[in-house]
Amino acid sequence: MRTTLRLKGKQQITPKFSEEQAEKCRVPNSKIMLSFGCVTSNKNYNFRYFKKDIRKNLNTREALDELLEKITSLTWAEASNLSKHEIGGFELIPFEQMTPIQINNLDITKDTGIYVFRFNSNACRLCGVKDKYCNVLYIIAYDFSFKLYKHGS
């Protein structure tokens, strides 16, 4: 099954969810796996954003837990078939459309596709990069204030 995705402002791409790629990964799990090791240290785009508001931090983390539970129950093919407005659904934007942020431990170019998942009643975004061989989503940032990239109307 091949799903067609479109980067905002870019040509259409068709990601491949193949057995060959899964074999290169050497991880038998076909569900989406998460890595938090690449989250930016920029306090505007990680959970230090809520340093002064413990209640909002807790509420946002509870909503994030709901999203993470959903994402990790899906394969990439299943997530690709969801609307970006559904929990577990995503949109792709090129890294160059984001506010410049420092990302450690990942090679990211300006045209790298950033997977953006909505959560907390669409008030927040989780942004990540998909490993090209494994089913891993490397989380790079959170957008709590609609300032990480230009949001459509």
N, CA and C of each residue as an Amber inpcrd file, in Angstrom:
protein
   459
   0.8430000  -1.1710000   0.0000000   0.0000000   0.0000000   0.0000000
   0.8880000   1.2340000   0.0000000   0.6680000   2.1630000  -0.9260000
   1.4410000   3.3990000  -0.9970000   0.5010000   4.5740000  -0.8060000
   0.9000000   5.4610000   0.0360000   0.0990000   6.6340000   0.3310000
   0.8430000   7.8550000  -0.1830000   0.1490000   8.7490000  -0.8420000
   0.7680000   9.9520000  -1.3690000   0.6260000  11.0800000  -0.3650000
   1.7480000  11.7440000  -0.0850000   1.7660000  12.8550000   0.8440000
   2.2980000  14.0790000   0.1250000   1.9120000  15.2370000   0.5820000
   2.3860000  16.4650000  -0.0450000   2.9880000  17.3660000   1.0210000
   4.2600000  17.7530000   0.8050000   4.8790000  18.7540000   1.6490000
   4.2740000  20.0910000   1.2770000   3.9760000  20.9070000   2.2600000
   3.4260000  22.2270000   1.9620000   4.3870000  22.9770000   1.0520000
   3.8940000  23.4230000  -0.1000000   4.6960000  24.2010000  -1.0270000
   5.7230000  23.3990000  -1.7980000   5.6600000  22.0980000  -1.7700000
   6.6460000  21.2440000  -2.4440000   5.9550000  20.2350000  -3.3380000
   6.7670000  19.5540000  -4.1530000   6.2310000  18.5020000  -5.0070000
   5.7130000  17.3560000  -4.1540000   4.8310000  16.6010000  -4.7580000
   4.2330000  15.4520000  -4.0970000   5.2880000  14.3660000  -3.8890000
   5.2650000  13.7060000  -2.7330000   6.1640000  12.5830000  -2.4760000
   5.3350000  11.3710000  -2.0980000   5.8820000  10.2100000  -2.3550000
   5.2060000   8.9790000  -1.9980000   6.1490000   8.1540000  -1.1200000
   5.9260000   8.1650000   0.2020000   6.7950000   7.3730000   1.0670000
   6.5570000   5.8850000   0.8540000   7.6160000   5.1200000   1.0150000
   7.5060000   3.6720000   0.8430000   7.5360000   3.0090000   2.2110000
   6.5880000   2.1530000   2.4530000   6.5360000   1.3710000   3.6790000
   6.8160000  -0.0740000   3.2680000   8.1000000  -0.3830000   3.1130000
   8.4510000  -1.6730000   2.5290000   9.0650000  -2.6170000   3.5480000
   8.9800000  -3.8880000   3.2110000   9.6180000  -4.9220000   4.0250000
  11.1360000  -4.7420000   4.0010000  11.6670000  -4.3170000   2.8500000
  13.1090000  -4.1160000   2.7110000  13.6130000  -3.0610000   3.6890000
  12.8830000  -1.9600000   3.8150000  13.2770000  -0.9180000   4.7610000
  13.1690000  -1.4150000   6.1900000  12.1190000  -2.1460000   6.4950000
  11.9510000  -2.6880000   7.8440000  13.0790000  -3.6450000   8.1840000
  13.5600000  -4.3890000   7.1920000  14.6540000  -5.3360000   7.4130000
  15.9460000  -4.5970000   7.7540000  16.1940000  -3.4560000   7.1230000
  17.3850000  -2.6590000   7.4200000  17.3550000  -2.1650000   8.8550000
  16.1750000  -1.9660000   9.3790000  16.0100000  -1.4620000  10.7380000
  16.3610000  -2.5270000  11.7620000  16.0330000  -3.7510000  11.4740000
  16.2710000  -4.8990000  12.3610000  15.4640000  -4.8370000  13.6490000
  14.3730000  -4.1330000  13.6090000  13.4510000  -4.0990000  14.7410000
  12.1550000  -4.7230000  14.2570000  11.6970000  -5.7840000  14.8950000
  10.5350000  -6.5040000  14.3750000   9.1970000  -5.7890000  14.5540000
   9.1570000  -4.7010000  15.2760000   7.9060000  -4.0020000  15.5540000
   7.5040000  -3.1540000  14.3550000   6.3030000  -3.3450000  13.8390000
   5.8520000  -2.5640000  12.6920000   5.1010000  -1.3000000  13.1080000
   4.8600000  -1.1270000  14.3860000   4.1670000   0.0680000  14.8710000
   5.1660000   1.2260000  14.9540000   4.6480000   2.4400000  15.0030000
   5.4990000   3.6190000  15.1180000   6.1590000   3.6280000  16.4960000
   7.4700000   3.8360000  16.4950000   8.2340000   3.9580000  17.7320000
   8.6780000   5.4060000  17.8660000   8.9180000   5.8530000  19.0860000
   9.2450000   7.2490000  19.3480000  10.6110000   7.3860000  19.9930000
  11.3080000   8.4610000  19.6390000  12.5660000   8.8110000  20.2810000
  12.4880000  10.2680000  20.7070000  12.8320000  10.5330000  21.9560000
  12.8110000  11.8910000  22.4930000  14.2200000  12.4690000  22.6070000
  15.2210000  11.7800000  22.0860000  16.6160000  12.1900000  22.2180000
  17.0220000  13.3810000  21.3650000  16.1540000  13.8480000  20.4950000
  16.5060000  14.9500000  19.5820000  15.6520000  16.1970000  19.7980000
  14.9190000  16.2570000  20.8950000  14.0650000  17.4250000  21.1560000
  14.9640000  18.6540000  21.3300000  14.6080000  19.7370000  20.6640000
  15.3850000  20.9660000  20.7390000  15.5300000  21.4500000  22.1730000
  16.6300000  22.1240000  22.4330000  16.8180000  22.7250000  23.7590000
  16.2140000  24.1230000  23.8290000  15.6590000  24.6100000  22.7410000
  15.0040000  25.9180000  22.7050000  13.7550000  25.8630000  23.5810000
  13.7460000  26.6350000  24.6580000  12.6530000  26.5590000  25.6390000
  11.2980000  26.9650000  25.0820000  11.2630000  27.6220000  23.9390000
   9.9790000  27.9720000  23.3230000   9.3330000  26.7730000  22.6410000
  10.1280000  25.7170000  22.4050000   9.6280000  24.5640000  21.6480000
   9.8690000  23.2330000  22.3510000   9.9920000  23.2820000  23.6890000
   9.9960000  22.0680000  24.5010000   9.1600000  22.3530000  25.7520000
   9.0880000  21.4230000  26.6660000   8.1730000  21.5940000  27.8030000
   8.6380000  22.6270000  28.8290000   9.8180000  23.1810000  28.6780000
  10.2030000  24.3010000  29.5520000   9.3690000  25.5420000  29.2350000
   8.6690000  25.5090000  28.1140000   7.7480000  26.5900000  27.7440000
   6.7450000  26.8540000  28.8740000   6.3750000  25.8000000  29.6110000
   5.3730000  25.8850000  30.6760000   5.9850000  26.0370000  32.0680000
   7.2270000  26.4340000  32.1490000   7.9270000  26.4740000  33.4300000
   7.1490000  27.2070000  34.5260000   6.4410000  28.2640000  34.1570000
   5.7330000  29.0680000  35.1520000   4.2610000  28.7020000  35.2850000
   3.8020000  27.7470000  34.5340000   2.3790000  27.3870000  34.5750000
   2.2460000  25.8590000  34.6960000   2.3640000  25.3870000  35.9180000
   2.3580000  23.9430000  36.1850000   1.0450000  23.2950000  35.7420000
  -0.0850000  23.9500000  35.9700000  -1.3910000  23.3830000  35.6040000
  -1.4860000  23.1920000  34.0890000  -1.0960000  24.2040000  33.3100000
  -1.1480000  24.0900000  31.8530000  -0.1640000  23.0220000  31.3650000
   0.9870000  22.9330000  32.0160000   1.9700000  21.9030000  31.6920000
   1.3470000  20.5200000  31.8660000   0.7020000  20.3020000  32.9920000
   0.0760000  19.0120000  33.2810000  -1.0270000  18.6940000  32.2780000
  -1.8910000  19.6500000  31.9920000  -2.9790000  19.4160000  31.0330000
  -2.4330000  19.0910000  29.6360000  -1.3970000  19.7960000  29.2330000
  -0.7990000  19.5570000  27.9210000  -0.1320000  18.1950000  27.8740000
   0.5400000  17.8170000  28.9480000   1.1750000  16.4900000  28.9930000
   0.1340000  15.3700000  28.9580000  -0.9980000  15.5720000  29.5950000
  -2.0660000  14.5640000  29.5270000  -2.5760000  14.4140000  28.0970000
  -2.7300000  15.5270000  27.3940000  -3.1550000  15.4760000  25.9890000
  -2.0700000  14.8310000  25.1260000  -0.8120000  15.1240000  25.4350000
   0.3020000  14.5050000  24.7020000   0.3180000  12.9980000  24.9300000
   0.0670000  12.5660000  26.1550000   0.0050000  11.1220000  26.4390000
  -1.0420000  10.4370000  25.5660000  -2.1860000  11.0790000  25.3960000
  -3.2370000  10.5240000  24.5410000  -2.7410000  10.3840000  23.1010000
  -2.0500000  11.4220000  22.6050000  -1.5000000  11.3640000  21.2500000
  -0.4540000  10.2640000  21.1330000   0.4630000  10.1850000  22.0760000
   1.5350000   9.1840000  22.0180000   0.9830000   7.7630000  22.0680000
  -0.0420000   7.5610000  22.8790000  -0.6870000   6.2460000  22.9390000
  -1.2720000   5.8840000  21.5810000  -1.8960000   6.8440000  20.9120000
  -2.4910000   6.5970000  19.6020000  -1.4120000   6.3440000  18.5470000
  -0.4030000   7.2240000  18.5020000   0.6600000   7.0810000  17.4980000
   1.3210000   5.7150000  17.5930000   1.6520000   5.2920000  18.7920000
   2.3820000   4.0350000  18.9570000   1.5100000   2.8040000  18.7510000
   0.2160000   3.0120000  18.5560000  -0.6710000   1.8810000  18.2360000
  -0.8530000   1.7280000  16.7250000  -0.2670000   2.6490000  15.9480000
  -0.4530000   2.6710000  14.4990000   0.8260000   2.3060000  13.7500000
   0.6530000   1.8320000  12.5340000   1.7720000   1.7390000  11.6010000
   1.8220000   3.0730000  10.8560000   2.9010000   3.3370000  10.1260000
   2.9710000   4.5630000   9.3350000   1.8940000   4.5760000   8.2610000
   1.6200000   3.4280000   7.6830000   0.5720000   3.3620000   6.6560000
  -0.7890000   3.7320000   7.2460000  -1.0830000   3.2410000   8.4470000
  -2.3590000   3.5680000   9.0940000  -2.4340000   5.0560000   9.4380000
  -1.3480000   5.6050000   9.9690000  -1.3340000   7.0300000  10.3100000
  -1.4910000   7.8910000   9.0600000  -0.9190000   7.4450000   7.9490000
  -1.0070000   8.1890000   6.6860000  -2.4330000   8.2790000   6.1630000
  -3.2510000   7.3340000   6.5530000  -4.6370000   7.3150000   6.0830000
  -5.5790000   8.1560000   6.9390000  -5.0700000   8.7230000   8.0400000
  -5.8890000   9.5650000   8.9030000  -5.7940000  11.0200000   8.4600000
  -6.8360000  11.7680000   8.6850000  -6.8190000  13.2100000   8.4490000
  -5.8630000  13.8610000   9.4480000  -5.2500000  14.9710000   9.0620000
  -4.3520000  15.6780000   9.9830000  -5.0970000  16.1890000  11.2170000
  -6.4100000  16.2730000  11.1440000  -7.2110000  16.7390000  12.2800000
  -7.5700000  15.6070000  13.2440000  -7.3920000  14.3560000  12.8110000
  -7.6820000  13.2050000  13.6790000  -6.4750000  12.9200000  14.5550000
  -6.7130000  12.4340000  15.7580000  -5.6030000  12.0870000  16.6270000
  -4.8110000  10.9510000  15.9790000  -3.5290000  11.1540000  15.8280000
  -2.6630000  10.1840000  15.1570000  -2.4170000  10.5210000  13.6980000
  -3.2230000  11.4230000  13.1260000  -3.0040000  11.8750000  11.7590000
  -1.9400000  12.9630000  11.7390000  -1.3540000  13.2220000  10.5810000
  -0.2810000  14.1980000  10.5110000  -0.2970000  14.9420000   9.1810000
   0.4930000  16.0020000   9.1320000   0.7830000  16.6980000   7.8870000
   2.3010000  16.7950000   7.7840000   2.7970000  16.9970000   6.5850000
   4.2290000  17.1280000   6.3510000   4.5520000  18.5480000   5.9320000
   5.5660000  19.1250000   6.5700000   6.0510000  20.4230000   6.1250000
   7.5720000  20.3290000   5.9800000   8.1500000  21.0690000   5.0340000
   9.6130000  21.0570000   4.9180000  10.2440000  21.8350000   6.0730000
  11.3920000  21.3780000   6.5280000  12.0910000  22.0080000   7.6510000
  12.3330000  23.4910000   7.3940000  12.5480000  23.8720000   6.1430000
  12.8340000  25.2780000   5.8310000  11.6620000  26.2090000   6.1580000
  10.4580000  25.6770000   6.3230000   9.3120000  26.5120000   6.6680000
   9.1890000  26.7420000   8.1740000  10.0690000  26.0980000   8.9300000
  10.0240000  26.2460000  10.3870000  10.9330000  27.3910000  10.8350000
  10.6360000  27.9470000  12.0090000  11.5420000  28.8810000  12.6580000
  12.8680000  28.1420000  12.8660000  13.9900000  28.7780000  12.5540000
  15.2760000  28.0770000  12.7510000  15.4720000  27.6800000  14.2170000
  15.6590000  26.3920000  14.4390000  15.9280000  25.8730000  15.7850000
  17.0770000  24.8790000  15.6990000  17.8060000  24.7640000  16.7860000
  18.9210000  23.8200000  16.8570000  18.3870000  22.4260000  17.1560000
  18.7260000  21.4740000  16.2880000  18.3490000  20.0730000  16.4910000
  19.6360000  19.2760000  16.6010000  19.8220000  18.5990000  17.7030000
  21.0350000  17.8010000  17.9040000  20.8250000  16.3600000  17.4730000
  21.8800000  15.7400000  17.0140000  21.9240000  14.3000000  16.7300000
  21.1410000  13.8580000  15.5010000  20.7120000  14.7980000  14.6530000
  20.0130000  14.4380000  13.4210000  20.5490000  15.2810000  12.2790000
  20.7140000  14.6600000  11.1130000  21.0590000  15.4030000   9.9140000
  19.7660000  15.8540000   9.2610000  19.5010000  17.1440000   9.3410000
  18.2780000  17.7040000   8.7760000  18.6670000  18.7500000   7.7500000
  18.0840000  18.6380000   6.5660000  18.3010000  19.6350000   5.5240000
  17.0400000  20.4770000   5.4060000  17.1230000  21.5580000   4.6240000
  15.9800000  22.4570000   4.5130000  14.7580000  21.7800000   3.9100000
  14.9530000  20.7160000   3.1210000  13.8050000  20.0350000   2.5200000
  13.4150000  18.7490000   3.2490000  14.0030000  18.4970000   4.4090000
  13.6030000  17.3490000   5.2230000  12.1320000  17.4970000   5.6010000
  11.3660000  16.4450000   5.4190000   9.9500000  16.4720000   5.7880000
   9.7720000  16.3550000   7.2910000   9.0770000  17.3130000   7.8480000
   8.7710000  17.3010000   9.2830000   7.3350000  16.8230000   9.4490000
   7.1570000  15.7600000  10.2080000   5.8300000  15.1960000  10.4790000
   5.2310000  15.9740000  11.6390000   4.0710000  16.5680000  11.4110000
   3.4280000  17.4150000  12.4150000   2.1180000  16.7580000  12.8400000
   2.0270000  16.4370000  14.1240000   0.8350000  15.8210000  14.7150000
   0.1610000  16.8400000  15.6210000  -1.1320000  16.9710000  15.5160000
  -1.9050000  17.8900000  16.3620000  -2.3550000  17.1570000  17.6290000
  -2.4200000  17.9090000  18.7210000  -2.9690000  17.3450000  19.9550000
  -3.4940000  18.4720000  20.8310000  -4.1280000  18.1020000  21.9300000
  -4.7200000  19.0570000  22.8680000  -5.7740000  19.9120000  22.1540000
  -6.7480000  19.2270000  21.5440000  -7.8330000  19.8750000  20.7930000
  -7.2970000  20.7750000  19.6880000  -6.2640000  20.3080000  19.0160000
  -5.6030000  21.0240000  17.9140000  -4.8910000  22.2940000  18.3510000
  -4.7050000  22.5040000  19.6540000  -4.0350000  23.7060000  20.1470000
  -2.5190000  23.5710000  20.1700000  -2.0150000  22.3510000  20.0520000
  -0.5800000  22.1010000  20.1290000  -0.1410000  21.1910000  18.9910000
   1.1720000  21.2060000  18.7110000   1.7380000  20.3640000  17.6660000
   2.9710000  19.6390000  18.1960000   3.0990000  18.3910000  17.8010000
   4.3120000  17.6190000  18.0220000   4.9770000  17.5140000  16.6550000
   6.2520000  17.8400000  16.5660000   6.9660000  17.8240000  15.2910000
   8.1020000  16.8150000  15.3580000   8.2370000  16.0170000  14.3100000
   9.2740000  15.0060000  14.3090000   9.7490000  14.6460000  12.9220000
  10.8260000  13.8760000  12.8890000  11.4270000  13.3920000  11.6530000
  11.3610000  11.8790000  11.6680000  10.8930000  11.3080000  10.5680000
  10.7960000   9.8530000  10.4570000  12.1140000   9.2880000   9.9600000
  12.5870000   8.2700000  10.6420000  13.7750000   7.5590000  10.1830000
  13.4580000   6.9040000   8.8450000  14.3970000   6.9550000   7.9010000
  14.0860000   6.4200000   6.5680000  14.0930000   4.9010000   6.5210000
  14.6400000   4.2360000   7.5140000  14.6470000   2.7750000   7.5090000
  13.7270000   2.1710000   8.5660000  13.6790000   2.7900000   9.7180000
  12.8890000   2.2330000  10.8240000  11.5540000   2.9440000  10.9470000
  10.7390000   2.4520000  11.8110000   9.4370000   3.0570000  12.0870000
   9.5370000   4.0710000  13.2140000  10.7100000   4.6970000  13.3540000
  10.9580000   5.6150000  14.4590000  10.6280000   7.0460000  14.0580000
   9.9260000   7.7370000  14.9430000   9.7000000   9.1690000  14.8150000
  10.5950000   9.8390000  15.8400000  11.5650000  10.6220000  15.3540000
  12.4450000  11.3910000  16.2310000  11.7530000  12.7220000  16.5120000
  11.2960000  12.8900000  17.7310000  10.6030000  14.1200000  18.0940000
  11.6490000  15.2230000  18.2200000  11.4000000  16.3450000  17.5070000
  12.3740000  17.4380000  17.5130000  11.8580000  18.6920000  18.2110000
  10.5340000  18.8650000  18.2810000  10.0000000  20.0960000  18.8830000
   8.5030000  19.9640000  19.1320000   8.0080000  20.8760000  19.9560000
   6.5780000  21.0290000  20.1970000   6.2230000  22.4760000  19.8740000
   5.0580000  22.6910000  19.3250000   4.5910000  24.0430000  19.0370000
   3.3490000  24.2920000  19.8840000   3.5360000  25.0740000  20.9470000
   2.4440000  25.3570000  21.8710000   1.7960000  26.7180000  21.5920000
   2.4260000  27.5350000  20.7340000   1.9580000  28.9150000  20.5540000
   1.8010000  29.2960000  19.0750000   1.8050000  28.3130000  18.1860000
   1.6410000  28.5450000  16.7450000   2.7300000  29.4670000  16.1890000
   3.9410000  29.3500000  16.7110000   5.0440000  30.2010000  16.2520000
   6.1740000  29.4160000  15.6170000   6.1320000  28.0870000  15.6650000
   7.2380000  27.2890000  15.1260000   7.2630000  27.3010000  13.6070000
   6.1080000  27.3790000  12.9930000   6.0190000  27.4870000  11.5310000
   4.7450000  28.2470000  11.2020000   4.6600000  28.7110000   9.9690000
   3.4960000  29.4830000   9.5490000   2.3090000  28.5370000   9.4000000
   1.2850000  28.7820000  10.1700000   0.0850000  27.9630000  10.1460000
  -0.8860000  28.5550000   9.1390000  -1.5480000  27.6930000   8.3910000
  -2.5360000  28.1550000   7.4130000  -3.7360000  28.7860000   8.0940000
  -4.6260000  29.2780000   7.2510000  -5.8200000  29.9480000   7.7870000
  -6.8420000  28.9650000   8.2870000
